[in-house]
Amino acid sequence: MKRIVQKFGGTSLDTAAKRELVVGHIKKAIENGYKPAVVVSAMGRLGKPYATDTLIQMAENAYFEIEPREKDLLMACGEIISTVIMVQTLCKAKIAAVALTGAQAGIITDDNYGESEIKIVNPERVLSIIKEGKIPVIAGFQGITTSGDITTFGRGGSDTTATVIAAAIAAEYVEIYTDVAGVMTADPNMVDNAKIIDQVSYNEVCELAYQGARVIHPRAAEIAMKEGIPIKVKSTFDKGAGTLIHNRALRGIKGDHPVTGVTSRDNIAFVRINPKKPAEYATGLLVFNILADHGISVDFINIRPDGLSFVIEASYKDKVNKLLLENNFQFKIGSDFVKVSVVGGGMTGRPGVLAKMVKSLSEKGIAIYQTTDSHTTISCLLKKTEEKKALNLLHDAFELNN
């Protein structure tokens, strides 16, 4: 029995016409001899009565603070609504289907509400439905604790659901349908000549996602890599081949370009701390311990005799400001920076990539405030006003439109 998992995002489900296109993709899988399991995200934006943001706003109007357990219970509703609507649409097309919550699909998690980790997946019910000749339509983004509480996985959680279900039912691959035609060399809203990448490795797509590209959640790619499950990212709205995500090294794919894509993160805050004494490195140890104790991760760390700096998620800015004030640090926090990165498996061991990046930016007068690199990523900290210009310059410099 050939099995696949097909995941459809909310933008593929929010109108009847779009849902008919979804049915077409499911029918095609069946015609090609596959037994699909379908994973769906919540549909609708703020203002729609069934949208997740609308439901949260209703709760906050009653009382501004929602306990994490109750918030997860509420946030899981959007995906459950999508399962029922999708089952009804499939029934209209004479395709038997069964709606399942994440809990009913056997996804067991820890009790870290809002960012829960999956502990185990029991696929018996999903497999039973498939063997009956029906399609399980599973609510993404959610699971259940051993004590019976509903949990959610955080941003991109439906991608994670798709990959863990695929691993549990031994699917041949995962199809992720979205409103873009595949993984692209850059955000097409920022770079006019961005193009679709035919094939990309798990590591590269993880790095693109970590550095700001809204392609697939890195946790989903990591699960797929561990289990050896290829992922195809496609558009719901056209017949293009999309992007195949798999292991380049194992498949013997060779790229001519060291860089696969360029991306950026603008939801960051840049923190500078001045020690009370020069070269007082204990200052850094203390601040990093304080932030770690409050679950705040840091990036772009730079420690110098005259001070230290790092980057945090913008959502933590107020919390970090409060912690630093409480602990009498001398500091500044700025939100006018952006992290611009080039990503590519081909840059490992290849000299000159950082030099080309720095040259391309500096020749056009773009100031670089900090850099960092890894085997597959080089990043620069720039002023936010230079974001679009920098992305286009780097996209051209590394010939990503060829």
CSV table of C-alpha atoms in Angstrom, one decimal:
chain,number,residue,atom,x,y,z
A,1,MET,CA,0.0,0.0,0.0
A,2,LYS,CA,1.6,3.3,-1.1
A,3,ARG,CA,0.9,6.1,1.3
A,4,ILE,CA,1.6,9.8,1.2
A,5,VAL,CA,0.7,12.8,3.4
A,6,GLN,CA,-0.7,15.9,1.8
A,7,LYS,CA,-0.7,19.1,3.9
A,8,PHE,CA,-2.8,22.1,2.9
A,9,GLY,CA,-2.3,25.6,4.4
A,10,GLY,CA,-5.0,27.9,5.5
A,11,THR,CA,-4.7,30.0,2.3
A,12,SER,CA,-5.6,26.9,0.3
A,13,LEU,CA,-8.8,26.3,2.3
A,14,ASP,CA,-10.5,29.6,2.9
A,15,THR,CA,-13.0,29.6,0.0
A,16,ALA,CA,-15.1,26.9,-1.6
A,17,ALA,CA,-13.3,27.4,-4.9
A,18,LYS,CA,-9.9,26.8,-3.3
A,19,ARG,CA,-11.2,23.7,-1.5
A,20,GLU,CA,-12.3,22.3,-4.9
A,21,LEU,CA,-8.7,22.7,-6.1
A,22,VAL,CA,-7.6,20.8,-2.9
A,23,VAL,CA,-10.0,18.0,-3.8
A,24,GLY,CA,-8.3,17.8,-7.3
A,25,HIS,CA,-4.9,17.3,-5.7
A,26,ILE,CA,-6.2,14.6,-3.5
A,27,LYS,CA,-8.0,12.9,-6.4
A,28,LYS,CA,-4.7,13.0,-8.4
A,29,ALA,CA,-2.9,11.2,-5.6
A,30,ILE,CA,-5.6,8.5,-5.5
A,31,GLU,CA,-5.5,8.1,-9.3
A,32,ASN,CA,-1.7,7.6,-9.0
A,33,GLY,CA,-2.2,4.7,-6.7
A,34,TYR,CA,-1.6,6.4,-3.4
A,35,LYS,CA,-3.6,6.2,-0.2
A,36,PRO,CA,-3.4,9.8,1.1
A,37,ALA,CA,-3.7,11.1,4.7
A,38,VAL,CA,-4.5,14.8,4.7
A,39,VAL,CA,-3.4,17.4,7.2
A,40,VAL,CA,-5.0,20.9,7.3
A,41,SER,CA,-4.3,24.2,8.9
A,42,ALA,CA,-6.8,26.8,10.2
A,43,MET,CA,-8.4,29.0,7.6
A,44,GLY,CA,-9.4,32.6,7.6
A,45,ARG,CA,-7.9,35.8,9.0
A,46,LEU,CA,-8.8,38.1,11.8
A,47,GLY,CA,-12.4,39.2,11.4
A,48,LYS,CA,-13.8,35.9,10.1
A,49,PRO,CA,-15.9,34.3,12.9
A,50,TYR,CA,-14.0,31.0,12.7
A,51,ALA,CA,-10.4,32.5,12.4
A,52,THR,CA,-8.1,31.6,15.3
A,53,ASP,CA,-7.2,35.3,15.8
A,54,THR,CA,-10.9,36.2,16.0
A,55,LEU,CA,-11.4,33.5,18.7
A,56,ILE,CA,-8.4,34.7,20.7
A,57,GLN,CA,-9.7,38.3,20.4
A,58,MET,CA,-13.1,37.3,21.7
A,59,ALA,CA,-11.5,35.6,24.8
A,60,GLU,CA,-9.3,38.6,25.4
A,61,ASN,CA,-12.3,40.9,25.2
A,62,ALA,CA,-13.8,38.9,28.1
A,63,TYR,CA,-10.5,39.1,30.1
A,64,PHE,CA,-7.1,40.2,28.6
A,65,GLU,CA,-5.0,37.4,30.0
A,66,ILE,CA,-5.6,33.8,28.8
A,67,GLU,CA,-4.0,31.0,30.7
A,68,PRO,CA,-1.7,28.9,28.4
A,69,ARG,CA,-3.8,25.7,28.8
A,70,GLU,CA,-7.0,27.5,27.8
A,71,LYS,CA,-5.3,29.4,25.0
A,72,ASP,CA,-4.1,26.1,23.4
A,73,LEU,CA,-7.6,24.7,23.8
A,74,LEU,CA,-8.9,27.7,21.9
A,75,MET,CA,-6.2,27.8,19.3
A,76,ALA,CA,-6.8,24.2,18.3
A,77,CYS,CA,-10.3,25.0,17.2
A,78,GLY,CA,-9.3,26.6,13.9
A,79,GLU,CA,-7.7,23.4,12.5
A,80,ILE,CA,-10.6,21.3,13.8
A,81,ILE,CA,-13.1,23.5,11.9
A,82,SER,CA,-11.0,23.0,8.8
A,83,THR,CA,-11.1,19.2,9.1
A,84,VAL,CA,-14.9,19.1,9.2
A,85,ILE,CA,-15.3,21.6,6.3
A,86,MET,CA,-12.7,19.6,4.2
A,87,VAL,CA,-14.5,16.3,5.0
A,88,GLN,CA,-17.8,17.8,3.8
A,89,THR,CA,-16.1,19.0,0.6
A,90,LEU,CA,-14.7,15.5,0.0
A,91,CYS,CA,-18.0,13.9,0.7
A,92,LYS,CA,-19.6,16.2,-1.9
A,93,ALA,CA,-17.0,14.8,-4.4
A,94,LYS,CA,-18.0,11.2,-3.4
A,95,ILE,CA,-14.7,10.6,-1.6
A,96,ALA,CA,-15.2,9.0,1.9
A,97,ALA,CA,-13.3,10.9,4.6
A,98,VAL,CA,-13.1,11.1,8.4
A,99,ALA,CA,-12.1,14.2,10.4
A,100,LEU,CA,-9.6,13.7,13.2
A,101,THR,CA,-8.2,16.0,15.8
A,102,GLY,CA,-4.5,15.7,16.6
A,103,ALA,CA,-5.4,13.8,19.7
A,104,GLN,CA,-7.6,11.4,17.7
A,105,ALA,CA,-4.8,10.9,15.2
A,106,GLY,CA,-2.6,9.6,18.1
A,107,ILE,CA,-0.2,12.6,18.6
A,108,ILE,CA,1.0,12.6,22.2
A,109,THR,CA,2.9,15.6,23.5
A,110,ASP,CA,4.5,17.1,26.6
A,111,ASP,CA,2.6,19.8,28.5
A,112,ASN,CA,4.6,22.8,27.3
A,113,TYR,CA,1.6,24.8,26.1
A,114,GLY,CA,2.1,26.8,22.9
A,115,GLU,CA,5.4,25.1,22.0
A,116,SER,CA,4.8,21.5,22.8
A,117,GLU,CA,7.1,18.7,21.8
A,118,ILE,CA,5.8,15.5,20.3
A,119,LYS,CA,6.7,12.4,22.5
A,120,ILE,CA,5.1,9.7,20.5
A,121,VAL,CA,2.6,9.1,17.6
A,122,ASN,CA,0.2,6.1,17.7
A,123,PRO,CA,-0.9,5.7,14.1
A,124,GLU,CA,-3.4,2.8,14.6
A,125,ARG,CA,-6.5,4.9,14.0
A,126,VAL,CA,-5.1,6.7,11.0
A,127,LEU,CA,-4.0,3.4,9.4
A,128,SER,CA,-7.4,1.8,10.2
A,129,ILE,CA,-9.2,4.6,8.4
A,130,ILE,CA,-6.9,4.3,5.4
A,131,LYS,CA,-7.4,0.5,5.2
A,132,GLU,CA,-11.2,1.1,5.2
A,133,GLY,CA,-10.6,3.0,1.9
A,134,LYS,CA,-11.3,6.4,3.6
A,135,ILE,CA,-9.2,9.5,3.9
A,136,PRO,CA,-8.2,10.7,7.3
A,137,VAL,CA,-8.3,14.5,7.5
A,138,ILE,CA,-6.2,15.5,10.4
A,139,ALA,CA,-6.1,18.8,12.3
A,140,GLY,CA,-2.6,20.1,12.2
A,141,PHE,CA,-0.7,22.1,14.8
A,142,GLN,CA,-2.0,20.1,17.8
A,143,GLY,CA,-1.8,17.0,20.0
A,144,ILE,CA,-2.7,15.9,23.5
A,145,THR,CA,-0.9,15.3,26.8
A,146,THR,CA,-1.0,12.0,28.6
A,147,SER,CA,-3.3,13.6,31.1
A,148,GLY,CA,-5.7,14.6,28.3
A,149,ASP,CA,-5.0,18.3,27.8
A,150,ILE,CA,-5.0,19.8,24.2
A,151,THR,CA,-1.6,21.3,23.2
A,152,THR,CA,-0.3,23.2,20.2
A,153,PHE,CA,3.1,23.2,18.5
A,154,GLY,CA,3.7,26.9,17.7
A,155,ARG,CA,4.3,28.6,14.4
A,156,GLY,CA,4.4,26.2,11.4
A,157,GLY,CA,3.0,23.4,13.5
A,158,SER,CA,0.9,21.9,10.8
A,159,ASP,CA,4.1,21.1,8.8
A,160,THR,CA,5.3,19.3,11.9
A,161,THR,CA,2.0,17.3,12.1
A,162,ALA,CA,2.4,16.3,8.4
A,163,THR,CA,6.0,14.9,8.9
A,164,VAL,CA,5.3,13.1,12.1
A,165,ILE,CA,2.2,11.4,10.6
A,166,ALA,CA,4.2,10.5,7.5
A,167,ALA,CA,6.9,8.9,9.7
A,168,ALA,CA,4.3,7.0,11.7
A,169,ILE,CA,2.4,5.6,8.7
A,170,ALA,CA,5.6,4.9,6.7
A,171,ALA,CA,4.6,7.3,3.9
A,172,GLU,CA,6.7,7.6,0.8
A,173,TYR,CA,6.8,11.4,0.9
A,174,VAL,CA,5.0,14.5,2.1
A,175,GLU,CA,3.4,17.1,-0.1
A,176,ILE,CA,3.1,20.6,1.4
A,177,TYR,CA,0.7,22.7,-0.6
A,178,THR,CA,0.8,26.5,-0.1
A,179,ASP,CA,0.1,29.8,-2.0
A,180,VAL,CA,3.6,29.9,-3.5
A,181,ALA,CA,5.0,27.6,-6.2
A,182,GLY,CA,7.9,26.2,-4.1
A,183,VAL,CA,10.9,27.2,-2.1
A,184,MET,CA,12.4,30.3,-3.7
A,185,THR,CA,15.9,31.8,-3.9
A,186,ALA,CA,14.5,34.9,-2.1
A,187,ASP,CA,11.2,36.4,-0.9
A,188,PRO,CA,9.5,37.4,-4.2
A,189,ASN,CA,8.0,40.4,-2.4
A,190,MET,CA,11.6,41.7,-1.8
A,191,VAL,CA,13.5,40.4,-4.8
A,192,ASP,CA,11.9,40.8,-8.2
A,193,ASN,CA,13.9,38.1,-10.0
A,194,ALA,CA,13.6,35.4,-7.3
A,195,LYS,CA,13.0,32.0,-8.7
A,196,ILE,CA,11.9,28.6,-7.6
A,197,ILE,CA,14.6,26.1,-6.4
A,198,ASP,CA,14.1,22.7,-8.0
A,199,GLN,CA,15.8,20.7,-5.3
A,200,VAL,CA,17.2,21.6,-1.9
A,201,SER,CA,18.7,19.7,1.0
A,202,TYR,CA,17.0,19.4,4.4
A,203,ASN,CA,19.9,21.3,6.0
A,204,GLU,CA,19.6,24.2,3.6
A,205,VAL,CA,15.8,24.5,4.0
A,206,CYS,CA,16.2,24.4,7.8
A,207,GLU,CA,18.7,27.3,7.6
A,208,LEU,CA,16.5,29.3,5.2
A,209,ALA,CA,13.6,28.9,7.7
A,210,TYR,CA,15.7,29.7,10.8
A,211,GLN,CA,17.0,32.9,9.0
A,212,GLY,CA,13.6,34.2,8.2
A,213,ALA,CA,12.3,32.4,5.0
A,214,ARG,CA,8.6,31.4,5.4
A,215,VAL,CA,8.9,28.1,3.5
A,216,ILE,CA,8.5,25.2,5.9
A,217,HIS,CA,9.0,25.0,9.6
A,218,PRO,CA,12.6,23.8,10.5
A,219,ARG,CA,11.3,21.3,13.0
A,220,ALA,CA,9.3,19.6,10.2
A,221,ALA,CA,12.3,19.5,8.0
A,222,GLU,CA,14.4,18.0,10.8
A,223,ILE,CA,11.9,15.3,11.4
A,224,ALA,CA,11.8,14.5,7.7
A,225,MET,CA,15.6,14.4,7.5
A,226,LYS,CA,15.8,12.1,10.5
A,227,GLU,CA,13.2,9.7,9.0
A,228,GLY,CA,14.5,10.0,5.4
A,229,ILE,CA,11.1,11.2,4.1
A,230,PRO,CA,11.3,13.5,1.0
A,231,ILE,CA,9.1,16.7,1.1
A,232,LYS,CA,7.6,18.3,-2.0
A,233,VAL,CA,6.6,22.0,-1.6
A,234,LYS,CA,4.0,22.9,-4.2
A,235,SER,CA,1.4,25.5,-5.0
A,236,THR,CA,-2.3,24.6,-4.6
A,237,PHE,CA,-3.1,26.9,-7.5
A,238,ASP,CA,-0.9,25.6,-10.4
A,239,LYS,CA,0.5,22.4,-11.7
A,240,GLY,CA,4.2,23.2,-11.3
A,241,ALA,CA,6.6,20.6,-9.9
A,242,GLY,CA,7.5,22.8,-7.0
A,243,THR,CA,10.6,22.1,-4.8
A,244,LEU,CA,11.9,18.7,-3.7
A,245,ILE,CA,13.5,18.7,-0.3
A,246,HIS,CA,15.7,15.7,0.5
A,247,ASN,CA,19.3,14.8,1.3
A,248,ARG,CA,21.6,16.2,-1.4
A,249,ALA,CA,24.6,14.2,-0.2
A,250,LEU,CA,22.8,10.9,-0.4
A,251,ARG,CA,21.1,11.7,-3.7
A,252,GLY,CA,24.4,12.8,-5.3
A,253,ILE,CA,23.1,16.2,-6.3
A,254,LYS,CA,25.8,18.7,-7.2
A,255,GLY,CA,25.2,22.5,-7.4
A,256,ASP,CA,27.4,24.9,-9.3
A,257,HIS,CA,26.6,27.8,-6.9
A,258,PRO,CA,27.8,27.9,-3.3
A,259,VAL,CA,24.7,29.9,-2.3
A,260,THR,CA,21.2,28.5,-2.6
A,261,GLY,CA,19.2,31.4,-1.3
A,262,VAL,CA,19.2,34.8,0.4
A,263,THR,CA,16.8,35.7,3.2
A,264,SER,CA,16.3,38.1,6.1
A,265,ARG,CA,14.8,38.4,9.6
A,266,ASP,CA,13.5,41.8,10.6
A,267,ASN,CA,11.6,40.7,13.8
A,268,ILE,CA,14.7,41.2,15.9
A,269,ALA,CA,16.1,43.6,18.5
A,270,PHE,CA,19.8,44.4,18.9
A,271,VAL,CA,21.1,44.7,22.5
A,272,ARG,CA,24.3,46.4,23.4
A,273,ILE,CA,25.6,46.2,27.0
A,274,ASN,CA,28.5,48.2,28.4
A,275,PRO,CA,30.4,46.6,31.3
A,276,LYS,CA,31.0,48.7,34.4
A,277,LYS,CA,34.7,48.0,34.0
A,278,PRO,CA,36.6,47.4,30.7
A,279,ALA,CA,37.2,43.7,29.9
A,280,GLU,CA,34.8,42.6,32.7
A,281,TYR,CA,33.7,39.4,30.9
A,282,ALA,CA,31.7,38.3,33.9
A,283,THR,CA,29.1,40.8,32.8
A,284,GLY,CA,28.4,38.6,29.7
A,285,LEU,CA,28.2,35.4,31.7
A,286,LEU,CA,25.7,37.1,34.1
A,287,VAL,CA,23.4,38.5,31.4
A,288,PHE,CA,23.4,35.3,29.4
A,289,ASN,CA,22.5,33.3,32.5
A,290,ILE,CA,19.7,35.6,33.4
A,291,LEU,CA,18.2,35.4,29.9
A,292,ALA,CA,18.6,31.6,29.8
A,293,ASP,CA,16.8,31.3,33.1
A,294,HIS,CA,13.8,33.2,31.5
A,295,GLY,CA,13.8,31.0,28.4
A,296,ILE,CA,15.2,33.8,26.1
A,297,SER,CA,17.6,32.7,23.4
A,298,VAL,CA,20.2,35.0,21.9
A,299,ASP,CA,21.9,35.2,18.5
A,300,PHE,CA,24.7,37.2,16.9
A,301,ILE,CA,26.8,37.3,20.1
A,302,ASN,CA,29.8,39.6,20.0
A,303,ILE,CA,32.0,40.0,23.1
A,304,ARG,CA,34.7,42.7,23.2
A,305,PRO,CA,36.7,44.4,26.0
A,306,ASP,CA,34.6,47.5,25.8
A,307,GLY,CA,31.2,45.7,25.7
A,308,LEU,CA,29.1,43.0,24.3
A,309,SER,CA,26.1,42.7,22.0
A,310,PHE,CA,23.6,40.2,20.8
A,311,VAL,CA,20.3,39.8,19.0
A,312,ILE,CA,16.9,38.6,20.4
A,313,GLU,CA,13.5,38.0,19.0
A,314,ALA,CA,11.6,41.3,18.9
A,315,SER,CA,8.8,39.8,20.9
A,316,TYR,CA,11.1,39.6,23.9
A,317,LYS,CA,12.2,43.2,23.8
A,318,ASP,CA,10.1,44.5,26.7
A,319,LYS,CA,10.8,41.5,28.8
A,320,VAL,CA,14.6,41.8,28.2
A,321,ASN,CA,14.4,45.6,28.9
A,322,LYS,CA,12.8,44.9,32.2
A,323,LEU,CA,15.3,42.2,33.2
A,324,LEU,CA,18.3,44.4,32.3
A,325,LEU,CA,16.9,47.3,34.3
A,326,GLU,CA,16.2,45.1,37.3
A,327,ASN,CA,19.8,43.9,37.3
A,328,ASN,CA,21.3,47.4,36.8
A,329,PHE,CA,23.0,46.8,33.4
A,330,GLN,CA,24.0,49.8,31.3
A,331,PHE,CA,22.5,49.0,27.9
A,332,LYS,CA,20.7,50.0,24.7
A,333,ILE,CA,18.1,48.1,22.7
A,334,GLY,CA,17.4,49.0,19.1
A,335,SER,CA,14.7,47.7,16.8
A,336,ASP,CA,16.1,49.3,13.6
A,337,PHE,CA,18.3,46.4,12.5
A,338,VAL,CA,17.8,43.4,10.2
A,339,LYS,CA,19.7,40.1,9.8
A,340,VAL,CA,20.4,39.3,6.2
A,341,SER,CA,21.8,35.9,5.4
A,342,VAL,CA,23.1,33.8,2.5
A,343,VAL,CA,22.5,30.1,2.7
A,344,GLY,CA,24.0,27.2,0.8
A,345,GLY,CA,25.4,23.7,1.3
A,346,GLY,CA,27.9,24.5,-1.4
A,347,MET,CA,29.7,27.2,0.7
A,348,THR,CA,31.2,24.6,3.1
A,349,GLY,CA,35.0,24.6,2.6
A,350,ARG,CA,34.8,27.1,-0.2
A,351,PRO,CA,36.7,30.4,0.4
A,352,GLY,CA,35.6,33.8,-0.8
A,353,VAL,CA,31.9,33.7,0.0
A,354,LEU,CA,32.1,36.1,2.9
A,355,ALA,CA,34.4,38.3,0.9
A,356,LYS,CA,32.0,38.5,-1.9
A,357,MET,CA,29.1,39.3,0.5
A,358,VAL,CA,31.0,42.1,2.2
A,359,LYS,CA,32.3,43.5,-1.1
A,360,SER,CA,28.8,43.5,-2.6
A,361,LEU,CA,27.3,45.4,0.3
A,362,SER,CA,30.1,47.8,1.0
A,363,GLU,CA,30.5,48.9,-2.6
A,364,LYS,CA,26.9,50.2,-2.4
A,365,GLY,CA,27.5,52.0,0.9
A,366,ILE,CA,25.7,49.5,3.1
A,367,ALA,CA,27.2,49.4,6.5
A,368,ILE,CA,27.7,46.0,8.2
A,369,TYR,CA,27.5,46.1,12.0
A,370,GLN,CA,28.3,42.5,12.7
A,371,THR,CA,28.8,39.1,10.9
A,372,THR,CA,28.5,35.5,11.9
A,373,ASP,CA,28.8,32.3,9.9
A,374,SER,CA,28.4,28.5,10.0
A,375,HIS,CA,29.0,25.7,7.5
A,376,THR,CA,25.9,26.6,5.5
A,377,THR,CA,25.1,30.2,6.5
A,378,ILE,CA,26.7,33.6,6.6
A,379,SER,CA,24.8,36.5,8.1
A,380,CYS,CA,25.3,40.3,8.4
A,381,LEU,CA,23.6,42.7,10.7
A,382,LEU,CA,22.4,45.8,8.8
A,383,LYS,CA,20.1,48.7,9.2
A,384,LYS,CA,16.5,47.8,8.5
A,385,THR,CA,16.2,50.5,5.9
A,386,GLU,CA,18.8,48.6,3.8
A,387,GLU,CA,17.0,45.3,3.8
A,388,LYS,CA,15.5,45.2,0.3
A,389,LYS,CA,18.5,46.8,-1.3
A,390,ALA,CA,20.9,44.3,0.4
A,391,LEU,CA,18.8,41.2,-0.6
A,392,ASN,CA,18.7,42.3,-4.3
A,393,LEU,CA,22.4,43.0,-4.3
A,394,LEU,CA,23.3,39.6,-2.8
A,395,HIS,CA,20.8,37.8,-5.0
A,396,ASP,CA,22.6,39.3,-8.1
A,397,ALA,CA,26.1,38.9,-6.7
A,398,PHE,CA,25.6,35.1,-6.2
A,399,GLU,CA,23.8,34.8,-9.6
A,400,LEU,CA,20.8,33.2,-8.0
A,401,ASN,CA,18.5,34.2,-10.9
A,402,ASN,CA,20.6,32.0,-13.4
